[in-house]
Coordinates of C-alpha atoms in Angstrom, one line a residue:
X1 CA -102.1 62.9 -164.9
X2 CA -101.2 59.9 -162.9
X3 CA -99.3 58.3 -166.1
X4 CA -97.2 61.2 -167.0
X5 CA -96.2 61.6 -163.0
X6 CA -94.9 58.3 -163.2
X7 CA -93.3 58.7 -166.8
X8 CA -91.6 61.7 -165.4
X9 CA -90.9 60.1 -162.2
X10 CA -89.3 57.2 -163.6
X11 CA -86.9 59.0 -166.1
X12 CA -85.6 61.7 -163.5
X13 CA -84.6 58.7 -161.2
X14 CA -82.9 57.3 -164.4
X15 CA -81.4 60.4 -165.2
X16 CA -80.0 60.9 -161.4
X17 CA -78.8 57.3 -161.3
X18 CA -76.1 58.1 -164.2
X19 CA -75.4 61.3 -163.1
X20 CA -74.5 60.3 -159.7
X21 CA -70.5 60.1 -159.2
X22 CA -69.7 56.4 -158.2
X23 CA -67.5 55.8 -155.3
X24 CA -63.7 56.0 -155.5
X25 CA -62.6 52.1 -155.8
X26 CA -58.9 51.2 -156.2
X27 CA -58.4 49.9 -159.8
X28 CA -56.5 46.8 -158.7
X29 CA -59.2 46.2 -156.5
X30 CA -61.9 46.5 -159.1
X31 CA -59.8 44.2 -161.1
X32 CA -59.5 41.4 -158.6
X33 CA -63.3 41.9 -157.7
X34 CA -64.0 41.1 -161.6
X35 CA -61.8 38.4 -161.7
X36 CA -62.9 36.6 -158.5
X37 CA -66.5 36.5 -159.6
X38 CA -65.5 35.6 -163.0
X39 CA -63.7 32.7 -161.2
X40 CA -67.1 32.3 -158.8
X41 CA -69.1 31.9 -161.9
X42 CA -66.8 29.5 -163.5
X43 CA -66.8 27.3 -160.3
X44 CA -70.5 27.1 -159.9
X45 CA -70.5 25.9 -163.5
X46 CA -67.8 23.2 -163.5
X47 CA -67.3 21.8 -160.1
X48 CA -69.4 18.4 -159.9
X49 CA -72.5 19.7 -158.2
X50 CA -75.3 17.4 -156.7
X51 CA -78.9 18.4 -155.6
X52 CA -80.3 17.7 -151.9
X53 CA -83.1 18.6 -149.7
X54 CA -81.7 21.4 -147.5
X55 CA -84.0 22.8 -144.7
X56 CA -87.2 21.4 -146.9
X57 CA -85.7 23.2 -149.9
X58 CA -83.7 21.6 -153.2
X59 CA -80.1 23.0 -153.2
X60 CA -76.8 22.3 -154.5
X61 CA -74.0 21.2 -152.8
X62 CA -70.5 19.7 -153.6
X63 CA -67.3 18.4 -151.6
X64 CA -64.2 20.7 -151.0
X65 CA -61.5 18.5 -152.8
X66 CA -63.7 18.5 -155.8
X67 CA -63.5 22.3 -156.0
X68 CA -59.9 22.6 -155.5
X69 CA -59.4 20.2 -157.9
X70 CA -61.4 22.1 -160.4
X71 CA -59.8 25.1 -159.6
X72 CA -56.1 24.1 -160.7
X73 CA -57.5 22.3 -163.8
X74 CA -59.1 25.9 -164.7
X75 CA -57.8 28.8 -166.5
X76 CA -57.1 30.7 -163.8
X77 CA -54.5 28.7 -162.3
X78 CA -50.7 28.8 -164.2
X79 CA -47.5 27.5 -162.5
X80 CA -45.7 29.5 -165.4
X81 CA -43.3 32.2 -165.1
X82 CA -45.2 34.5 -167.2
X83 CA -48.9 33.2 -166.7
X84 CA -52.0 34.7 -168.9
X85 CA -53.5 37.3 -168.0
X86 CA -57.0 35.4 -166.4
X87 CA -54.4 33.2 -164.2
X88 CA -54.3 34.9 -161.0
X89 CA -53.4 31.7 -158.8
X90 CA -49.9 30.0 -159.0
X91 CA -50.1 27.5 -156.2
X92 CA -52.3 24.9 -154.5
X93 CA -52.1 26.7 -151.2
X94 CA -53.5 30.2 -153.0
X95 CA -56.0 27.9 -154.3
X96 CA -57.3 26.8 -151.0
X97 CA -56.9 30.1 -149.9
X98 CA -59.0 31.7 -152.6
X99 CA -61.8 29.0 -151.9
X100 CA -61.6 30.1 -148.0
X101 CA -62.5 34.0 -149.3
X102 CA -65.2 32.8 -151.1
X103 CA -66.7 31.1 -147.9
X104 CA -66.0 33.7 -145.6
X105 CA -68.0 36.2 -148.0
X106 CA -71.0 33.8 -147.8
X107 CA -71.0 32.5 -151.4
X108 CA -71.6 28.8 -150.0
X109 CA -71.5 27.1 -146.5
X110 CA -70.1 24.4 -144.8
X111 CA -72.4 21.4 -144.4
X112 CA -72.7 18.9 -141.7
X113 CA -74.9 15.6 -141.5
X114 CA -77.4 14.6 -139.1
X115 CA -79.9 12.2 -138.3
X116 CA -83.3 13.1 -138.1
X117 CA -86.5 11.0 -137.1
X118 CA -88.6 10.8 -140.3
X119 CA -91.6 8.9 -140.7
X120 CA -91.4 6.6 -143.7
X121 CA -94.2 5.4 -145.6
X122 CA -92.9 2.6 -147.2
X123 CA -92.2 0.8 -143.7
X124 CA -95.1 2.5 -142.0
X125 CA -93.0 3.5 -139.0
X126 CA -90.5 6.5 -137.7
X127 CA -87.0 6.0 -139.1
X128 CA -83.4 7.7 -138.9
X129 CA -82.7 9.8 -141.9
X130 CA -79.1 11.4 -142.7
X131 CA -80.0 15.0 -143.3
X132 CA -77.8 17.9 -144.6
X133 CA -77.6 21.0 -142.6
X134 CA -75.9 24.2 -143.3
X135 CA -73.3 25.4 -140.8
X136 CA -73.5 29.2 -141.1
X137 CA -70.9 29.6 -138.0
X138 CA -68.3 27.5 -139.3
X139 CA -66.0 29.1 -141.9
X140 CA -63.4 26.9 -142.4
X141 CA -62.4 25.4 -146.1
X142 CA -60.7 22.3 -146.1
X143 CA -59.3 20.3 -148.9
X144 CA -61.0 17.0 -148.0
X145 CA -64.5 15.2 -148.9
X146 CA -66.7 17.5 -147.0
X147 CA -69.9 18.9 -148.2
X148 CA -70.7 22.3 -149.0
X149 CA -73.9 24.4 -149.7
X150 CA -73.8 26.4 -152.4
X151 CA -75.9 29.8 -151.2
X152 CA -74.7 31.7 -154.7
X153 CA -77.1 31.7 -157.6
X154 CA -75.5 33.3 -160.9
X155 CA -77.8 35.4 -163.2
X156 CA -78.7 34.2 -165.8
X157 CA -79.8 35.9 -169.4
X158 CA -83.3 35.0 -169.0
X159 CA -83.3 37.2 -165.5
X160 CA -81.8 40.2 -167.5
X161 CA -83.9 39.4 -170.2
X162 CA -87.2 39.4 -168.2
X163 CA -85.8 42.2 -166.1
X164 CA -85.7 44.5 -169.1
X165 CA -88.8 43.5 -170.3
X166 CA -90.6 44.4 -167.1
X167 CA -89.1 47.8 -167.3
X168 CA -90.1 48.3 -170.7
X169 CA -93.7 47.4 -169.7
X170 CA -93.9 49.8 -167.2
X171 CA -92.8 52.6 -169.3
X172 CA -95.2 51.7 -172.1
X173 CA -97.9 51.7 -169.3
X174 CA -96.6 54.9 -168.3
X175 CA -97.1 56.9 -171.8
X176 CA -100.6 55.1 -172.8
X177 CA -102.3 58.5 -173.1
X178 CA -100.0 58.9 -176.2
X179 CA -100.6 55.6 -177.8
X180 CA -102.5 55.2 -181.3
X181 CA -106.2 54.3 -181.1
X182 CA -105.8 51.2 -182.8
X183 CA -103.1 49.9 -180.0
X184 CA -105.3 51.4 -177.3
X185 CA -108.0 49.6 -178.5
X186 CA -106.4 46.2 -178.9
X187 CA -104.8 46.7 -175.1
X188 CA -108.1 47.3 -173.6
X189 CA -109.6 44.6 -175.4
X190 CA -106.6 42.1 -174.2
X191 CA -106.9 43.4 -170.5
X192 CA -110.6 42.3 -170.4
X193 CA -109.9 39.2 -171.8
X194 CA -107.4 38.7 -168.8
X195 CA -110.3 39.9 -166.4
X196 CA -112.6 37.5 -167.6
X197 CA -110.4 34.2 -167.5
X198 CA -109.2 35.1 -164.2
X199 CA -113.1 35.5 -162.9
X200 CA -114.1 32.2 -165.1
X201 CA -111.4 30.6 -163.0
X202 CA -112.6 31.8 -159.5
X203 CA -116.0 30.7 -160.6
X204 CA -114.6 27.3 -161.8
X205 CA -113.4 27.0 -158.2
X206 CA -116.5 27.8 -156.5
X207 CA -118.7 25.7 -158.4
X208 CA -116.7 22.5 -157.9
X209 CA -116.8 23.4 -154.2
X210 CA -120.6 23.9 -154.5
X211 CA -120.7 20.6 -155.9
X212 CA -118.8 18.7 -153.9
X213 CA -120.2 19.6 -151.1
X214 CA -123.6 18.9 -152.1
X215 CA -123.1 15.8 -153.4
X216 CA -121.3 14.9 -150.0
X217 CA -124.2 16.3 -148.1
X218 CA -127.2 14.1 -150.1
X219 CA -125.0 10.9 -150.2
X220 CA -124.4 11.3 -145.9
X221 CA -120.4 11.5 -146.9
X222 CA -120.3 7.8 -149.3
X223 CA -119.8 10.1 -152.6
X224 CA -116.7 12.5 -153.4
X225 CA -117.2 14.3 -156.5
X226 CA -114.8 16.3 -157.9
X227 CA -115.0 18.5 -161.3
X228 CA -111.4 18.9 -162.7
X229 CA -109.6 16.9 -160.0
X230 CA -105.9 17.7 -161.2
X231 CA -106.8 21.3 -161.0
X232 CA -104.3 21.8 -158.3
X233 CA -101.9 19.6 -158.9
X234 CA -98.4 21.2 -159.4
X235 CA -97.0 19.0 -161.7
X236 CA -99.5 18.9 -164.3
X237 CA -99.4 21.2 -167.2
X238 CA -102.0 23.9 -168.4
X239 CA -103.7 20.9 -170.5
X240 CA -103.2 18.2 -168.1
X241 CA -104.9 20.1 -165.3
X242 CA -108.2 19.7 -167.0
X243 CA -108.0 16.2 -167.7
X244 CA -110.1 14.3 -166.4
X245 CA -113.1 16.1 -166.3
X246 CA -114.4 14.7 -163.1
X247 CA -113.8 12.2 -160.3
X248 CA -115.9 9.8 -158.3
X249 CA -114.5 8.3 -155.4
X250 CA -117.1 5.8 -153.1
X251 CA -116.3 5.4 -149.3
X252 CA -117.8 1.9 -147.9
X253 CA -119.6 2.0 -144.9
X254 CA -118.7 -0.9 -143.6
X255 CA -115.9 -1.4 -141.1
X256 CA -112.8 -2.8 -141.6
X257 CA -111.7 -6.2 -140.4
X258 CA -110.4 -6.1 -137.1
X259 CA -107.4 -7.6 -136.3
X260 CA -107.0 -10.5 -133.9
X261 CA -104.7 -9.6 -131.2
X262 CA -102.2 -12.2 -129.7
X263 CA -104.1 -13.1 -126.7
X264 CA -107.4 -14.1 -128.6
X265 CA -104.9 -16.4 -131.6
X266 CA -103.3 -18.2 -128.7
X267 CA -106.6 -19.1 -126.7
X268 CA -107.9 -20.0 -130.1
X269 CA -104.7 -22.3 -130.8
X270 CA -105.2 -23.8 -127.4
X271 CA -109.0 -24.3 -128.0
X272 CA -107.9 -26.3 -131.3
X273 CA -105.9 -28.3 -129.9
X274 CA -107.8 -29.6 -126.6
X275 CA -110.9 -30.3 -129.7
X276 CA -108.3 -32.4 -131.0
X277 CA -107.2 -34.3 -127.9
X278 CA -110.8 -34.8 -127.5
X279 CA -111.4 -36.2 -130.5
X280 CA -108.4 -38.7 -130.1
X281 CA -109.7 -39.8 -126.9
X282 CA -113.3 -40.4 -128.2
X283 CA -112.0 -42.4 -131.3
X284 CA -110.1 -44.4 -129.1
X285 CA -113.7 -45.1 -126.9
X286 CA -115.7 -45.3 -130.0
X287 CA -112.9 -48.2 -131.4
X288 CA -113.3 -50.0 -128.1
X289 CA -117.1 -49.7 -127.7
X290 CA -117.6 -50.7 -131.4
X291 CA -117.2 -54.5 -130.3
X292 CA -119.9 -54.5 -127.6
X293 CA -122.3 -51.9 -129.8
X294 CA -124.7 -55.2 -130.9
X295 CA -124.8 -56.6 -127.2
X296 CA -124.5 -53.1 -124.6
X297 CA -128.1 -51.3 -125.8
X298 CA -127.7 -49.2 -123.4
X299 CA -124.7 -47.5 -124.2
X300 CA -126.2 -46.2 -127.7
X301 CA -126.4 -42.4 -128.0
X302 CA -129.6 -39.9 -128.6
X303 CA -128.8 -40.8 -132.4
X304 CA -128.8 -44.6 -131.9
X305 CA -125.2 -45.0 -132.5
X306 CA -123.4 -47.4 -130.5
X307 CA -120.1 -45.2 -129.7
X308 CA -121.4 -44.0 -126.6
X309 CA -120.3 -40.4 -127.8
X310 CA -124.2 -39.2 -128.1
X311 CA -124.9 -36.3 -129.9
X312 CA -121.3 -35.3 -130.9
X313 CA -121.1 -39.0 -133.0
X314 CA -122.4 -37.6 -136.2
X315 CA -120.0 -35.1 -136.4
X316 CA -117.1 -37.3 -135.6
X317 CA -118.5 -39.9 -138.3
X318 CA -118.4 -37.2 -140.7
X319 CA -115.1 -36.0 -140.1
X320 CA -113.6 -39.5 -140.0
X321 CA -115.4 -40.4 -142.9
X322 CA -117.4 -43.4 -141.4
X323 CA -120.8 -44.0 -142.0
X324 CA -123.9 -45.1 -139.6
X325 CA -124.0 -48.8 -139.5
X326 CA -126.1 -51.7 -138.8
X327 CA -127.7 -51.0 -135.4
X328 CA -126.9 -47.8 -135.0
X329 CA -122.8 -48.6 -134.9
X330 CA -120.1 -46.2 -136.3
X331 CA -119.0 -47.8 -139.3
X332 CA -116.0 -45.9 -139.0
X333 CA -115.4 -46.6 -135.6
X334 CA -116.0 -50.4 -136.3
X335 CA -113.5 -50.3 -139.1
X336 CA -111.1 -48.7 -136.7
X337 CA -111.8 -51.7 -134.1
X338 CA -111.7 -54.2 -136.4
X339 CA -108.3 -52.9 -137.8
X340 CA -106.8 -52.7 -134.5
X341 CA -108.1 -56.5 -133.6

């Protein structure tokens, strides 16, 4: 009963739309409107357009002087005394006036550039980026290198084909009670197959989420396991969405190395400079004390070295390439002292 009601309702709407009387329109205005829309489709396809992000979405924009140049080179412009039927623009001022009319009708908007702060992943900081914005309250067309943003999108052939197919599908569904048995049988199985695919996809989403949470909980957040990790990737196709089968990511428990501040680096460099000065002073004292090392036994350190540097003598000897000589004297220091003498 519902199918019959829907079918006759659509049929009655169709007949009423055909039988209704259209509003009275001046033939001259109707011809001008037709020429203007034809010109608009021509300009949309022939003007050098560029794509740019405008208010978060991709949009086509062009320059005002390029539109005027395209219009003057089109079949809609002619300076002859007997112009063809398609040419209704005869001079440059009229071409600019036609572009102004298209702007006032809202087929495109004037754009303005503004500097907007944005975060740059490459530089890891905020930068000022020049962004194009539409000016909805400015209706001045200029024959200059000024950006204009298209708001008009011509209806493509595929849109008409899709609309016709949708209307045909609704009509076929409305007359389903009078379908042949074989066609009805195939439609029922096709409908059930579509429902099964949708249910399987929803079940896959649930299973992969439960598996991810279970592994994440059992490993205390160390492993991230996803089935079909590209399932939600908008850039992947139907087959690519199911490749690879799974992905495993591991989170290292070790903390990343902390960055040292400038003050700590400065104090460390000062400490190294102070230790260098102390080593140089100790080398000088070792060179002077090496001459008296054999006679002055009281000046020997804990390791029996005559340098008088105590426990630091061994590290000094290793750093300077010297060895403990006979009598506990530092061979490196003795060599230094001998060379100095």
